[in-house]
Amino acid sequence: SSSQVTYDHIFKIILIGDNGVGKSSFIRRFCEGSYVANMETTVGVDFYLSEIDINGKKIKVKIWDTAGSEKYMSISAVYYRKADGVVFVFDVTKPRSFTNIETIWMNAVDAPESGCPEAIKLLVGNKCDLPAEVDLSQAKRYAELHDMLFLEASAKNNHNVRECFLHLAREICELK
Ligand code: GDP
């Protein structure tokens, strides 16, 4: 068939955070509706596509996956380029993945040349189906300090995944 879908907007959203926090699982839960336990690191997949409706507007969301390159801190400027939204993801069972948001990932995003300082930000504590080792009230304070919303989520249990993308898309829409 040759049905053609037109969109009011196309948003680029990127997910940032340590290797293993669940970024790929999170994206696939949203875009494909599935969860694969013990998933191999995806290599070579650049982005996933989905569709969101905001106030009757058809939004196409292009979600970029780091495809394992964060392991080597080698995320290129291409990844950040013209991103409309950034999801900072940490693993609630791994305190280090939370402190790295501040010491590594926030700096990368805020870098004026190589980052995307204008993007709308969201902080996600993933794997909330497991007992948290991160002080989540501290995560909430950190988010408020950086003018972003904090949400606990679980790609595994499909908790707050769609809400994250809807929230970002709504905020981005308000700027367009
Ligand atoms: P990425 O490296 O950040 O893309 O992380 P992955 O999506 O590859 O996930 C790393 C591991 O964490 C995999 O074994 C996933 O099955 C697991 N995982 C991802 N999300 C969740 C979650 O919400 N809860 C639990 N318990 N495990 C998760």
Tab-separated table of C-alpha atoms and ligand atoms in Angstrom:
chain	number	residue	atom	x	y	z
A	1	SER	CA	0.000	0.000	0.000
A	2	SER	CA	1.096	3.589	-0.423
A	3	SER	CA	-0.720	5.272	2.452
A	4	GLN	CA	1.165	8.374	3.362
A	5	VAL	CA	1.205	9.660	6.903
A	6	THR	CA	2.049	13.262	7.507
A	7	TYR	CA	3.238	14.601	10.833
A	8	ASP	CA	2.919	17.957	12.514
A	9	HIS	CA	6.322	17.548	14.124
A	10	ILE	CA	9.270	15.217	14.221
A	11	PHE	CA	11.096	15.152	17.552
A	12	LYS	CA	14.507	13.746	18.216
A	13	ILE	CA	14.869	12.241	21.675
A	14	ILE	CA	18.050	10.699	23.034
A	15	LEU	CA	18.644	8.455	26.040
A	16	ILE	CA	21.821	9.018	28.012
A	17	GLY	CA	23.345	7.173	30.963
A	18	ASP	CA	25.758	4.423	31.961
A	19	ASN	CA	25.998	1.157	30.131
A	20	GLY	CA	23.513	-1.350	31.574
A	21	VAL	CA	20.993	1.044	33.148
A	22	GLY	CA	18.316	-0.176	30.733
A	23	LYS	CA	18.228	2.402	27.936
A	24	SER	CA	17.714	-0.103	25.109
A	25	SER	CA	15.107	-1.993	27.128
A	26	PHE	CA	13.331	1.291	27.836
A	27	ILE	CA	13.241	2.302	24.164
A	28	ARG	CA	12.125	-1.115	22.999
A	29	ARG	CA	9.405	-1.260	25.621
A	30	PHE	CA	8.051	2.015	24.274
A	31	CYS	CA	8.542	1.461	20.549
A	32	GLU	CA	7.982	-2.272	20.247
A	33	GLY	CA	5.972	-3.023	23.367
A	34	SER	CA	8.318	-5.802	24.353
A	35	TYR	CA	10.847	-6.546	27.071
A	36	VAL	CA	13.705	-8.965	26.550
A	37	ALA	CA	15.519	-10.109	29.689
A	38	ASN	CA	19.294	-10.449	29.357
A	39	MET	CA	19.318	-8.657	26.070
A	40	GLU	CA	22.609	-8.553	24.230
A	41	THR	CA	24.070	-5.101	23.772
A	42	THR	CA	22.663	-3.722	20.575
A	43	VAL	CA	25.321	-2.720	18.139
A	44	GLY	CA	24.635	-0.790	15.009
A	45	VAL	CA	21.072	0.261	15.738
A	46	ASP	CA	20.888	3.998	15.447
A	47	PHE	CA	17.307	4.880	16.223
A	48	TYR	CA	13.768	3.683	16.768
A	49	LEU	CA	10.570	5.350	15.617
A	50	SER	CA	7.271	5.847	17.335
A	51	GLU	CA	4.225	8.054	17.167
A	52	ILE	CA	2.577	10.191	19.804
A	53	ASP	CA	-0.595	12.224	19.700
A	54	ILE	CA	-0.466	15.505	21.621
A	55	ASN	CA	-3.617	17.656	21.580
A	56	GLY	CA	-4.619	16.264	18.200
A	57	LYS	CA	-1.168	16.777	16.744
A	58	LYS	CA	0.602	13.825	15.225
A	59	ILE	CA	4.164	13.677	16.498
A	60	LYS	CA	6.751	11.342	15.092
A	61	VAL	CA	9.409	10.554	17.673
A	62	LYS	CA	12.805	9.407	16.624
A	63	ILE	CA	14.545	7.869	19.608
A	64	TRP	CA	18.271	7.393	19.419
A	65	ASP	CA	19.990	4.541	21.184
A	66	THR	CA	23.662	4.788	22.135
A	67	ALA	CA	24.117	1.209	20.888
A	68	GLY	CA	26.764	0.380	23.482
A	69	SER	CA	29.133	3.221	22.648
A	70	GLU	CA	28.638	4.766	26.132
A	71	LYS	CA	30.772	1.904	27.408
A	72	TYR	CA	33.706	3.704	25.865
A	73	MET	CA	32.377	7.229	26.550
A	74	SER	CA	32.621	7.687	22.819
A	75	ILE	CA	29.170	9.090	22.150
A	76	SER	CA	29.682	11.388	19.228
A	77	ALA	CA	28.406	14.903	18.734
A	78	VAL	CA	26.151	13.510	15.990
A	79	TYR	CA	24.180	11.770	18.699
A	80	TYR	CA	23.499	14.979	20.625
A	81	ARG	CA	23.064	17.152	17.554
A	82	LYS	CA	19.653	18.857	17.349
A	83	ALA	CA	18.138	16.665	20.035
A	84	ASP	CA	14.801	18.099	21.209
A	85	GLY	CA	14.687	16.008	24.350
A	86	VAL	CA	17.119	14.157	26.594
A	87	VAL	CA	16.238	11.316	28.952
A	88	PHE	CA	18.935	10.865	31.608
A	89	VAL	CA	18.660	7.281	32.787
A	90	PHE	CA	20.191	5.753	35.907
A	91	ASP	CA	19.675	2.365	37.552
A	92	VAL	CA	18.078	2.720	41.026
A	93	THR	CA	20.136	-0.290	42.204
A	94	LYS	CA	23.453	1.326	41.109
A	95	PRO	CA	24.400	4.511	43.003
A	96	ARG	CA	27.350	5.025	40.679
A	97	SER	CA	25.010	5.314	37.691
A	98	PHE	CA	23.248	8.185	39.487
A	99	THR	CA	26.395	10.134	40.447
A	100	ASN	CA	27.633	9.699	36.858
A	101	ILE	CA	24.602	11.634	35.630
A	102	GLU	CA	26.049	14.683	37.323
A	103	THR	CA	29.759	14.064	36.740
A	104	ILE	CA	29.585	12.784	33.164
A	105	TRP	CA	26.278	12.919	31.328
A	106	MET	CA	24.936	16.321	32.371
A	107	ASN	CA	28.236	17.929	31.356
A	108	ALA	CA	28.169	16.196	27.975
A	109	VAL	CA	24.638	17.424	27.270
A	110	ASP	CA	25.318	20.961	28.508
A	111	ALA	CA	28.479	21.377	26.418
A	112	PRO	CA	27.733	24.328	24.114
A	113	GLU	CA	29.434	22.968	20.975
A	114	SER	CA	29.228	19.187	21.196
A	115	GLY	CA	26.107	18.833	23.365
A	116	CYS	CA	22.471	19.926	23.181
A	117	PRO	CA	22.041	22.425	26.031
A	118	GLU	CA	18.682	23.662	24.676
A	119	ALA	CA	16.986	20.254	24.854
A	120	ILE	CA	14.188	19.512	27.317
A	121	LYS	CA	15.491	17.195	30.030
A	122	LEU	CA	13.982	14.374	32.039
A	123	LEU	CA	15.558	12.232	34.774
A	124	VAL	CA	14.565	8.576	35.013
A	125	GLY	CA	15.406	6.092	37.764
A	126	ASN	CA	14.933	2.794	35.919
A	127	LYS	CA	14.537	-0.720	37.396
A	128	CYS	CA	12.188	0.514	40.142
A	129	ASP	CA	10.835	-3.068	40.244
A	130	LEU	CA	13.990	-3.777	42.299
A	131	PRO	CA	14.898	-2.411	45.783
A	132	ALA	CA	16.460	1.042	45.372
A	133	GLU	CA	20.029	1.687	46.525
A	134	VAL	CA	19.880	5.277	45.359
A	135	ASP	CA	18.293	7.902	47.623
A	136	LEU	CA	15.377	8.804	45.382
A	137	SER	CA	14.526	11.995	47.255
A	138	GLN	CA	18.039	13.157	46.401
A	139	ALA	CA	17.406	12.289	42.750
A	140	LYS	CA	14.212	14.338	42.886
A	141	ARG	CA	16.083	17.326	44.371
A	142	TYR	CA	18.809	17.041	41.749
A	143	ALA	CA	16.167	17.038	39.013
A	144	GLU	CA	14.438	20.126	40.430
A	145	LEU	CA	17.765	21.917	40.598
A	146	HIS	CA	18.232	21.276	36.877
A	147	ASP	CA	14.690	22.175	35.933
A	148	MET	CA	13.638	18.682	34.966
A	149	LEU	CA	11.063	16.177	36.096
A	150	PHE	CA	12.129	12.996	37.909
A	151	LEU	CA	10.261	9.744	37.367
A	152	GLU	CA	10.838	6.255	38.726
A	153	ALA	CA	10.270	3.708	35.996
A	154	SER	CA	10.609	0.075	35.040
A	155	ALA	CA	11.126	-1.099	31.482
A	156	LYS	CA	10.570	-4.605	32.809
A	157	ASN	CA	7.160	-3.935	34.399
A	158	ASN	CA	6.197	-1.248	31.900
A	159	HIS	CA	5.915	1.336	34.667
A	160	ASN	CA	6.044	5.017	33.632
A	161	VAL	CA	7.744	4.285	30.286
A	162	ARG	CA	5.075	5.816	28.080
A	163	GLU	CA	4.589	8.632	30.608
A	164	CYS	CA	8.235	9.657	30.166
A	165	PHE	CA	7.955	10.094	26.415
A	166	LEU	CA	4.552	11.765	26.669
A	167	HIS	CA	5.851	14.246	29.215
A	168	LEU	CA	8.865	15.120	27.067
A	169	ALA	CA	6.793	15.409	23.882
A	170	ARG	CA	4.298	17.710	25.620
A	171	GLU	CA	7.059	20.006	26.869
A	172	ILE	CA	8.817	20.050	23.502
A	173	CYS	CA	5.485	20.836	21.800
A	174	GLU	CA	5.074	23.922	23.951
A	175	LEU	CA	8.353	25.292	22.609
A	176	LYS	CA	7.611	24.667	18.928
B	1	GDP	P1	21.599	-0.243	28.273
B	1	GDP	O1	23.026	-0.712	28.197
B	1	GDP	O2	21.479	1.004	29.095
B	1	GDP	O3	20.937	-0.109	26.927
B	1	GDP	O4	20.800	-1.362	29.110
B	1	GDP	P2	19.948	-2.620	28.567
B	1	GDP	O5	18.631	-2.184	28.044
B	1	GDP	O6	20.814	-3.440	27.677
B	1	GDP	O7	19.666	-3.390	29.964
B	1	GDP	C1	20.714	-3.880	30.775
B	1	GDP	C2	20.172	-5.027	31.638
B	1	GDP	O8	19.225	-4.535	32.569
B	1	GDP	C3	19.462	-6.103	30.809
B	1	GDP	O9	19.773	-7.367	31.359
B	1	GDP	C4	17.995	-5.789	31.011
B	1	GDP	O10	17.169	-6.925	30.897
B	1	GDP	C5	17.981	-5.216	32.427
B	1	GDP	N1	16.878	-4.262	32.636
B	1	GDP	C6	16.522	-3.223	31.817
B	1	GDP	N2	15.467	-2.573	32.332
B	1	GDP	C7	15.137	-3.187	33.493
B	1	GDP	C8	14.102	-2.959	34.477
B	1	GDP	O11	13.279	-2.055	34.418
B	1	GDP	N3	14.108	-3.820	35.562
B	1	GDP	C9	15.008	-4.839	35.697
B	1	GDP	N4	14.917	-5.610	36.776
B	1	GDP	N5	15.973	-5.065	34.788
B	1	GDP	C10	16.040	-4.259	33.686
